[in-house]
Amino acid sequence: MFDPLASLPGYLLRRASSASLAELNRKLAEIGINHVDASLLMLTGANPGLNQSEAGRILGIQRANMVPLVSRNEARGLLRRQKLDGRSQALFLSSTGEDILQTVHKIADRHEAMLIARVPEEMRPYVIPILRGLWME
Amino acid sequence: MFDPLASLPGYLLRRASSASLAELNRKLAEIGINHVDASLLMLTGANPGLNQSEAGRILGIQRANMVPLVSRNEARGLLRRQKLDGRSQALFLSSTGEDILQTVHKIADRHEAMLIARVPEEMRPYVIPILRGLWME
DNA sequence: TCTTCATTGCTATAAACAATAGCGTTTGAT
DNA sequence: ATCAAACGCTATTGTTTATAGCAATGAAGA
C-alpha cells in the first residue's frame, strides 16, 4: 500500500497538526479547557488589557467567534472584561485565571517538549524557523 | 504586543496548517472539490482497488465519515465502488476521475512548491523529516 | 461643527467536520 | 457450528468556523 501523500509537506503539516492538537486537548481537558481557551489565556497573561478584537486578530479568530470564547472564560471566572471606551473592552486575567495559566504553561511545556522530542536532535534548531516560514498569512 | 505563542512549535504547526489548508482549498475550489476529496483521489489513483476502510485508515478518516465522502465523489462520477466480497468494496477512479486527478496533481504541486518556497533554502531538506517526526500517531 | 466612515462587540444563522453508537451482514478462525 | 471481528451504513451529536447584519461609538476630514 503506497501513500503518495506522505511526501507532501502540506499534507504532513495537516496530519501532524491534527494529531498534536488532539493530544494537547486531551491534556487540557483535565483542567476543563481546550486549546483555544489556552491560547487566549496565554495571550491575555502576556498582554493584560489588550482589547477583544486585538486578541482575535492575533489569534486568527473572528470578532463574532471571540464573543462566546471570552464569555465562557469569563463565566468560568478566568477572565475579566473591562470597558475601555464606549465600544471596546480590555481583557484581564482574574486571579484564578492567573493560577490556571500556570497550569496551562506546565501542560503546554510538557506538550511542546514531547513534540520536539520526536524530531531528530540535529534538526531541532530548524523546527521553529521552518514552521514560521510555512505559516503564511 | 507580545505573542507568547509564536515560539511554540505546536501552535505554529496549527496556524501553518490552517493557513496552508485554506489556501489549498481556495485552489481546489476551482475544480469543485476540497482537500479531503483530493486526498482520496490521490490515494485511490496510487492504489486502485483498495477498499473503503483501508482508505479511511490511511487517511485518518473514520468508517462512518468515509460513506458520504465516497458517495459524493461517486455521484460526481470521479470514483467507482466495486463489490469485493460480501462486505467490503474496492475503490477505483473512473476515467474522468483520472483526468481530474491530473489537475489535482498540478494544483497540489503548485501548492507544495509555494509552501516550500517560504522556507529558507538551506532548511528545505529538513522540512519533510521534521514534519514526519512531529506527526505522531 | 457636521458628516462620513471605520471599528467594536454582539446576535443569529449556516456550513463543514469529526466523533459516537448502533445495526445487519459477512467473513474467518476456532 | 459457533463466535468474534470487520465492513459499510444510518442517525445523531457536538464542535468549530464562516457570513451577514446591527446598534453604538469613535475618529477624521470638510
Tab-separated table of C-alpha atoms (C1' of nucleotides) in Angstrom:
chain	number	residue	atom	x	y	z
A	1	MET	CA	0.000	0.000	0.000
A	2	PHE	CA	1.590	3.230	-1.180
A	3	ASP	CA	0.741	6.561	0.382
A	4	PRO	CA	1.502	9.284	-2.147
A	5	LEU	CA	0.545	11.896	0.430
A	6	ALA	CA	3.298	11.027	2.841
A	7	SER	CA	5.818	13.121	0.943
A	8	LEU	CA	3.729	16.256	0.672
A	9	PRO	CA	4.673	18.896	3.256
A	10	GLY	CA	1.167	20.347	3.158
A	11	TYR	CA	-0.395	17.018	3.958
A	12	LEU	CA	2.151	16.195	6.653
A	13	LEU	CA	1.502	19.594	8.142
A	14	ARG	CA	-2.186	18.852	8.389
A	15	ARG	CA	-1.797	15.399	9.884
A	16	ALA	CA	0.877	16.500	12.320
A	17	SER	CA	-1.207	19.443	13.377
A	18	SER	CA	-4.358	17.482	13.966
A	19	ALA	CA	-2.578	14.738	15.883
A	20	SER	CA	-0.743	17.222	18.058
A	21	LEU	CA	-3.893	19.202	18.682
A	22	ALA	CA	-5.865	16.154	19.724
A	23	GLU	CA	-3.133	15.207	22.135
A	24	LEU	CA	-2.951	18.690	23.611
A	25	ASN	CA	-6.696	18.817	24.070
A	26	ARG	CA	-6.631	15.517	25.905
A	27	LYS	CA	-4.172	17.038	28.340
A	28	LEU	CA	-6.039	20.320	28.706
A	29	ALA	CA	-9.300	18.500	29.310
A	30	GLU	CA	-8.025	17.672	32.782
A	31	ILE	CA	-8.449	21.309	33.721
A	32	GLY	CA	-11.629	21.727	31.716
A	33	ILE	CA	-10.383	23.887	28.869
A	34	ASN	CA	-9.374	23.426	25.250
A	35	HIS	CA	-6.533	24.718	23.137
A	36	VAL	CA	-8.344	27.870	22.081
A	37	ASP	CA	-9.101	28.808	25.663
A	38	ALA	CA	-5.472	28.103	26.491
A	39	SER	CA	-4.202	30.360	23.730
A	40	LEU	CA	-6.441	33.192	24.882
A	41	LEU	CA	-5.295	32.812	28.479
A	42	MET	CA	-1.657	32.824	27.440
A	43	LEU	CA	-2.097	35.855	25.250
A	44	THR	CA	-4.006	37.756	27.897
A	45	GLY	CA	-1.476	36.778	30.526
A	46	ALA	CA	1.299	38.218	28.409
A	47	ASN	CA	-0.651	41.316	27.431
A	48	PRO	CA	-3.039	42.317	30.179
A	49	GLY	CA	-5.537	44.875	28.981
A	50	LEU	CA	-5.413	44.128	25.285
A	51	ASN	CA	-8.799	44.501	23.757
A	52	GLN	CA	-11.010	41.757	22.475
A	53	SER	CA	-10.645	42.274	18.784
A	54	GLU	CA	-6.907	42.749	19.018
A	55	ALA	CA	-6.778	39.372	20.701
A	56	GLY	CA	-8.889	37.919	17.945
A	57	ARG	CA	-6.653	39.397	15.304
A	58	ILE	CA	-3.534	37.915	16.828
A	59	LEU	CA	-5.119	34.529	17.409
A	60	GLY	CA	-6.745	34.419	13.997
A	61	ILE	CA	-10.235	34.285	15.468
A	62	GLN	CA	-13.000	36.408	14.071
A	63	ARG	CA	-14.822	39.009	16.131
A	64	ALA	CA	-18.025	37.049	16.077
A	65	ASN	CA	-16.326	33.955	17.383
A	66	MET	CA	-14.495	35.807	20.099
A	67	VAL	CA	-17.750	36.509	21.873
A	68	PRO	CA	-18.616	33.019	23.109
A	69	LEU	CA	-14.941	32.314	23.710
A	70	VAL	CA	-14.445	35.279	26.018
A	71	SER	CA	-17.861	34.807	27.563
A	72	ARG	CA	-17.294	31.250	28.602
A	73	ASN	CA	-13.906	32.024	30.094
A	74	GLU	CA	-15.390	34.947	31.927
A	75	ALA	CA	-18.200	32.723	33.164
A	76	ARG	CA	-15.563	30.312	34.450
A	77	GLY	CA	-14.034	33.135	36.397
A	78	LEU	CA	-10.751	33.073	34.496
A	79	LEU	CA	-11.102	36.264	32.529
A	80	ARG	CA	-12.460	39.725	33.142
A	81	ARG	CA	-13.789	42.257	30.645
A	82	GLN	CA	-13.304	45.934	31.405
A	83	LYS	CA	-14.857	48.729	29.397
A	84	LEU	CA	-12.114	50.684	27.734
A	85	ASP	CA	-14.194	53.235	25.939
A	86	GLY	CA	-17.675	53.233	24.586
A	87	ARG	CA	-17.128	50.460	22.127
A	88	SER	CA	-14.078	48.428	23.069
A	89	GLN	CA	-13.198	46.476	26.147
A	90	ALA	CA	-9.961	45.306	27.665
A	91	LEU	CA	-9.256	41.760	28.782
A	92	PHE	CA	-7.548	40.768	32.011
A	93	LEU	CA	-6.924	37.530	33.813
A	94	SER	CA	-8.641	37.123	37.152
A	95	SER	CA	-6.531	35.800	39.974
A	96	THR	CA	-7.838	32.283	39.466
A	97	GLY	CA	-7.123	32.887	35.800
A	98	GLU	CA	-3.506	33.577	36.735
A	99	ASP	CA	-3.409	30.344	38.691
A	100	ILE	CA	-4.887	28.339	35.861
A	101	LEU	CA	-2.420	29.946	33.491
A	102	GLN	CA	0.428	28.454	35.492
A	103	THR	CA	-1.041	25.018	34.991
A	104	VAL	CA	-1.640	25.747	31.335
A	105	HIS	CA	2.000	26.659	30.956
A	106	LYS	CA	3.046	23.440	32.616
A	107	ILE	CA	0.836	21.407	30.313
A	108	ALA	CA	1.940	23.323	27.257
A	109	ASP	CA	5.614	22.968	28.117
A	110	ARG	CA	5.214	19.272	28.590
A	111	HIS	CA	3.354	19.045	25.303
A	112	GLU	CA	5.910	21.038	23.388
A	113	ALA	CA	8.739	19.022	24.879
A	114	MET	CA	7.040	15.822	23.782
A	115	LEU	CA	6.605	17.228	20.291
A	116	ILE	CA	10.155	18.356	19.889
A	117	ALA	CA	11.459	15.084	21.238
A	118	ARG	CA	10.082	13.362	18.171
A	119	VAL	CA	12.419	15.311	15.925
A	120	PRO	CA	15.991	14.059	15.451
A	121	GLU	CA	18.205	16.153	17.646
A	122	GLU	CA	20.288	17.698	14.902
A	123	MET	CA	17.160	19.030	13.210
A	124	ARG	CA	15.568	20.615	16.244
A	125	PRO	CA	17.031	24.074	15.709
A	126	TYR	CA	15.187	24.224	12.395
A	127	VAL	CA	11.740	23.370	13.706
A	128	ILE	CA	10.611	26.864	14.642
A	129	PRO	CA	12.133	28.668	11.650
A	130	ILE	CA	10.602	26.150	9.282
A	131	LEU	CA	7.161	26.325	10.857
A	132	ARG	CA	7.297	30.106	10.869
A	133	GLY	CA	8.165	30.021	7.215
A	134	LEU	CA	5.343	27.664	6.375
A	135	TRP	CA	2.916	29.834	8.270
A	136	MET	CA	1.994	32.322	5.638
A	137	GLU	CA	-0.739	34.796	6.445
B	1	MET	CA	2.086	43.495	21.721
B	2	PHE	CA	3.866	40.285	22.592
B	3	ASP	CA	2.739	36.960	21.221
B	4	PRO	CA	3.948	34.216	23.566
B	5	LEU	CA	2.538	31.593	21.224
B	6	ALA	CA	4.826	32.445	18.360
B	7	SER	CA	7.625	30.335	19.760
B	8	LEU	CA	5.596	27.210	20.412
B	9	PRO	CA	6.047	24.571	17.721
B	10	GLY	CA	2.610	23.133	18.453
B	11	TYR	CA	0.950	26.468	17.948
B	12	LEU	CA	2.955	27.276	14.831
B	13	LEU	CA	2.014	23.881	13.490
B	14	ARG	CA	-1.636	24.639	13.923
B	15	ARG	CA	-1.514	28.086	12.379
B	16	ALA	CA	0.664	26.972	9.500
B	17	SER	CA	-1.598	24.050	8.836
B	18	SER	CA	-4.798	26.020	8.837
B	19	ALA	CA	-3.368	28.754	6.628
B	20	SER	CA	-1.995	26.262	4.154
B	21	LEU	CA	-5.217	24.307	4.124
B	22	ALA	CA	-7.328	27.373	3.475
B	23	GLU	CA	-5.087	28.300	0.595
B	24	LEU	CA	-5.200	24.809	-0.889
B	25	ASN	CA	-8.967	24.714	-0.648
B	26	ARG	CA	-9.224	28.013	-2.449
B	27	LYS	CA	-7.271	26.498	-5.305
B	28	LEU	CA	-9.189	23.228	-5.335
B	29	ALA	CA	-12.494	25.069	-5.313
B	30	GLU	CA	-11.874	25.901	-8.962
B	31	ILE	CA	-12.484	22.268	-9.804
B	32	GLY	CA	-15.242	21.852	-7.275
B	33	ILE	CA	-13.540	19.688	-4.692
B	34	ASN	CA	-11.863	20.120	-1.322
B	35	HIS	CA	-8.679	18.798	0.232
B	36	VAL	CA	-10.317	15.675	1.607
B	37	ASP	CA	-11.706	14.747	-1.800
B	38	ALA	CA	-8.296	15.438	-3.260
B	39	SER	CA	-6.545	13.167	-0.793
B	40	LEU	CA	-8.964	10.355	-1.536
B	41	LEU	CA	-8.498	10.754	-5.275
B	42	MET	CA	-4.724	10.719	-4.929
B	43	LEU	CA	-4.763	7.686	-2.708
B	44	THR	CA	-7.129	5.800	-4.973
B	45	GLY	CA	-5.122	6.778	-8.006
B	46	ALA	CA	-1.999	5.332	-6.435
B	47	ASN	CA	-3.740	2.224	-5.124
B	48	PRO	CA	-6.591	1.248	-7.409
B	49	GLY	CA	-8.816	-1.315	-5.798
B	50	LEU	CA	-8.021	-0.587	-2.181
B	51	ASN	CA	-11.071	-0.957	-0.073
B	52	GLN	CA	-13.018	1.764	1.614
B	53	SER	CA	-11.984	1.237	5.183
B	54	GLU	CA	-8.344	0.761	4.247
B	55	ALA	CA	-8.538	4.139	2.591
B	56	GLY	CA	-10.095	5.583	5.694
B	57	ARG	CA	-7.416	4.098	7.875
B	58	ILE	CA	-4.641	5.596	5.806
B	59	LEU	CA	-6.299	8.983	5.552
B	60	GLY	CA	-7.294	9.074	9.201
B	61	ILE	CA	-10.991	9.174	8.391
B	62	GLN	CA	-13.444	7.018	10.253
B	63	ARG	CA	-15.591	4.436	8.558
B	64	ALA	CA	-18.759	6.389	9.198
B	65	ASN	CA	-17.318	9.518	7.647
B	66	MET	CA	-16.000	7.678	4.612
B	67	VAL	CA	-19.520	6.987	3.456
B	68	PRO	CA	-20.602	10.483	2.421
B	69	LEU	CA	-17.091	11.199	1.149
B	70	VAL	CA	-17.024	8.261	-1.224
B	71	SER	CA	-20.671	8.741	-2.115
B	72	ARG	CA	-20.285	12.311	-3.218
B	73	ASN	CA	-17.231	11.545	-5.293
B	74	GLU	CA	-19.026	8.642	-6.837
B	75	ALA	CA	-22.014	10.885	-7.530
B	76	ARG	CA	-19.637	13.305	-9.266
B	77	GLY	CA	-18.513	10.465	-11.462
B	78	LEU	CA	-14.935	10.522	-10.214
B	79	LEU	CA	-14.927	7.325	-8.227
B	80	ARG	CA	-16.368	3.866	-8.607
B	81	ARG	CA	-17.231	1.319	-5.933
B	82	GLN	CA	-16.888	-2.336	-6.785
B	83	LYS	CA	-18.074	-5.133	-4.562
B	84	LEU	CA	-15.055	-7.114	-3.437
B	85	ASP	CA	-16.779	-9.675	-1.317
B	86	GLY	CA	-19.943	-9.705	0.656
B	87	ARG	CA	-18.980	-6.942	2.994
B	88	SER	CA	-16.153	-4.905	1.519
B	89	GLN	CA	-15.844	-2.904	-1.633
B	90	ALA	CA	-12.934	-1.752	-3.707
B	91	LEU	CA	-12.440	1.809	-4.911
B	92	PHE	CA	-11.351	2.808	-8.398
B	93	LEU	CA	-11.072	6.058	-10.262
B	94	SER	CA	-13.359	6.486	-13.219
B	95	SER	CA	-11.812	7.814	-16.399
B	96	THR	CA	-12.976	11.313	-15.623
B	97	GLY	CA	-11.612	10.707	-12.146
B	98	GLU	CA	-8.232	10.012	-13.740
B	99	ASP	CA	-8.481	13.243	-15.672
B	100	ILE	CA	-9.408	15.243	-12.605
B	101	LEU	CA	-6.565	13.617	-10.727
B	102	GLN	CA	-4.113	15.094	-13.219
B	103	THR	CA	-5.453	18.540	-12.447
B	104	VAL	CA	-5.387	17.802	-8.736
B	105	HIS	CA	-1.747	16.874	-9.031
B	106	LYS	CA	-0.994	20.094	-10.856
B	107	ILE	CA	-2.726	22.122	-8.179
B	108	ALA	CA	-1.101	20.180	-5.378
B	109	ASP	CA	2.339	20.510	-6.905
B	110	ARG	CA	1.892	24.215	-7.280
B	111	HIS	CA	0.677	24.449	-3.730
B	112	GLU	CA	3.532	22.428	-2.303
B	113	ALA	CA	6.050	24.421	-4.305
B	114	MET	CA	4.621	27.621	-2.899
B	115	LEU	CA	4.830	26.231	0.611
B	116	ILE	CA	8.384	25.059	0.353
B	117	ALA	CA	9.441	28.318	-1.220
B	118	ARG	CA	8.690	30.047	2.056
B	119	VAL	CA	11.360	28.059	3.830
B	120	PRO	CA	14.969	29.271	3.640
B	121	GLU	CA	16.720	27.162	1.064
B	122	GLU	CA	19.268	25.589	3.390
B	123	MET	CA	16.491	24.295	5.633
B	124	ARG	CA	14.342	22.728	2.940
B	125	PRO	CA	15.838	19.248	3.200
B	126	TYR	CA	14.635	19.113	6.798
B	127	VAL	CA	11.027	20.013	6.139
B	128	ILE	CA	9.714	16.536	5.436
B	129	PRO	CA	11.745	14.719	8.095
B	130	ILE	CA	10.698	17.239	10.708
B	131	LEU	CA	7.032	17.101	9.799
B	132	ARG	CA	7.121	13.324	9.761
B	133	GLY	CA	8.654	13.405	13.192
B	134	LEU	CA	6.044	15.777	14.531
B	135	TRP	CA	3.285	13.619	13.120
B	136	MET	CA	2.839	11.123	15.864
B	137	GLU	CA	0.007	8.670	15.575
C	1	DT	C1'	-19.290	71.684	13.900
C	2	DC	C1'	-21.138	68.394	10.935
C	3	DT	C1'	-20.762	64.491	8.296
C	4	DT	C1'	-18.871	60.431	6.914
C	5	DC	C1'	-16.538	56.203	7.579
C	6	DA	C1'	-14.325	52.610	10.218
C	7	DT	C1'	-14.336	49.974	14.435
C	8	DT	C1'	-16.180	47.354	18.304
C	9	DG	C1'	-18.952	43.899	20.348
C	10	DC	C1'	-22.777	41.397	19.513
C	11	DT	C1'	-26.747	38.234	17.560
C	12	DA	C1'	-28.293	34.866	14.584
C	13	DT	C1'	-27.516	31.530	11.356
C	14	DA	C1'	-25.433	28.370	8.334
C	15	DA	C1'	-21.983	25.254	6.787
C	16	DA	C1'	-18.419	21.944	7.367
C	17	DC	C1'	-16.170	18.211	10.017
C	18	DA	C1'	-15.421	14.892	13.095
C	19	DA	C1'	-16.980	11.616	16.732
C	20	DT	C1'	-20.122	8.072	18.778
C	21	DA	C1'	-23.306	4.452	18.968
C	22	DG	C1'	-25.624	1.049	16.945
C	23	DC	C1'	-27.365	-2.228	13.072
C	24	DG	C1'	-27.354	-6.008	9.650
C	25	DT	C1'	-24.426	-8.714	7.061
C	26	DT	C1'	-20.400	-11.323	6.041
C	27	DT	C1'	-16.053	-13.392	6.875
C	28	DG	C1'	-12.668	-16.130	9.131
C	29	DA	C1'	-10.869	-18.647	12.874
C	30	DT	C1'	-11.523	-21.932	16.484
D	1	DA	C1'	-21.037	-24.814	14.195
D	2	DT	C1'	-20.074	-21.043	16.743
D	3	DC	C1'	-18.335	-16.711	17.745
D	4	DA	C1'	-15.657	-12.658	17.384
D	5	DA	C1'	-14.163	-9.314	14.256
D	6	DA	C1'	-14.689	-6.481	10.159
D	7	DC	C1'	-17.349	-3.982	6.698
D	8	DG	C1'	-20.475	-0.473	5.083
D	9	DC	C1'	-24.050	2.130	6.590
D	10	DT	C1'	-27.580	5.220	9.292
D	11	DA	C1'	-28.549	8.566	12.520
D	12	DT	C1'	-27.207	11.825	15.609
D	13	DT	C1'	-24.458	14.994	18.096
D	14	DG	C1'	-21.045	18.273	19.118
D	15	DT	C1'	-17.556	21.404	17.676
D	16	DT	C1'	-15.645	24.753	15.030
D	17	DT	C1'	-15.629	28.199	11.665
D	18	DA	C1'	-17.670	31.407	8.450
D	19	DT	C1'	-21.120	35.023	6.954
D	20	DA	C1'	-24.291	38.740	7.312
D	21	DG	C1'	-26.107	42.305	9.591
D	22	DC	C1'	-26.893	45.726	13.602
D	23	DA	C1'	-26.535	49.491	17.087
D	24	DA	C1'	-23.366	52.261	19.293
D	25	DT	C1'	-19.148	54.649	19.367
D	26	DG	C1'	-15.051	56.968	17.946
D	27	DA	C1'	-12.021	59.365	14.642
D	28	DA	C1'	-11.011	62.187	10.875
D	29	DG	C1'	-11.899	65.484	7.301
D	30	DA	C1'	-14.688	69.220	5.121
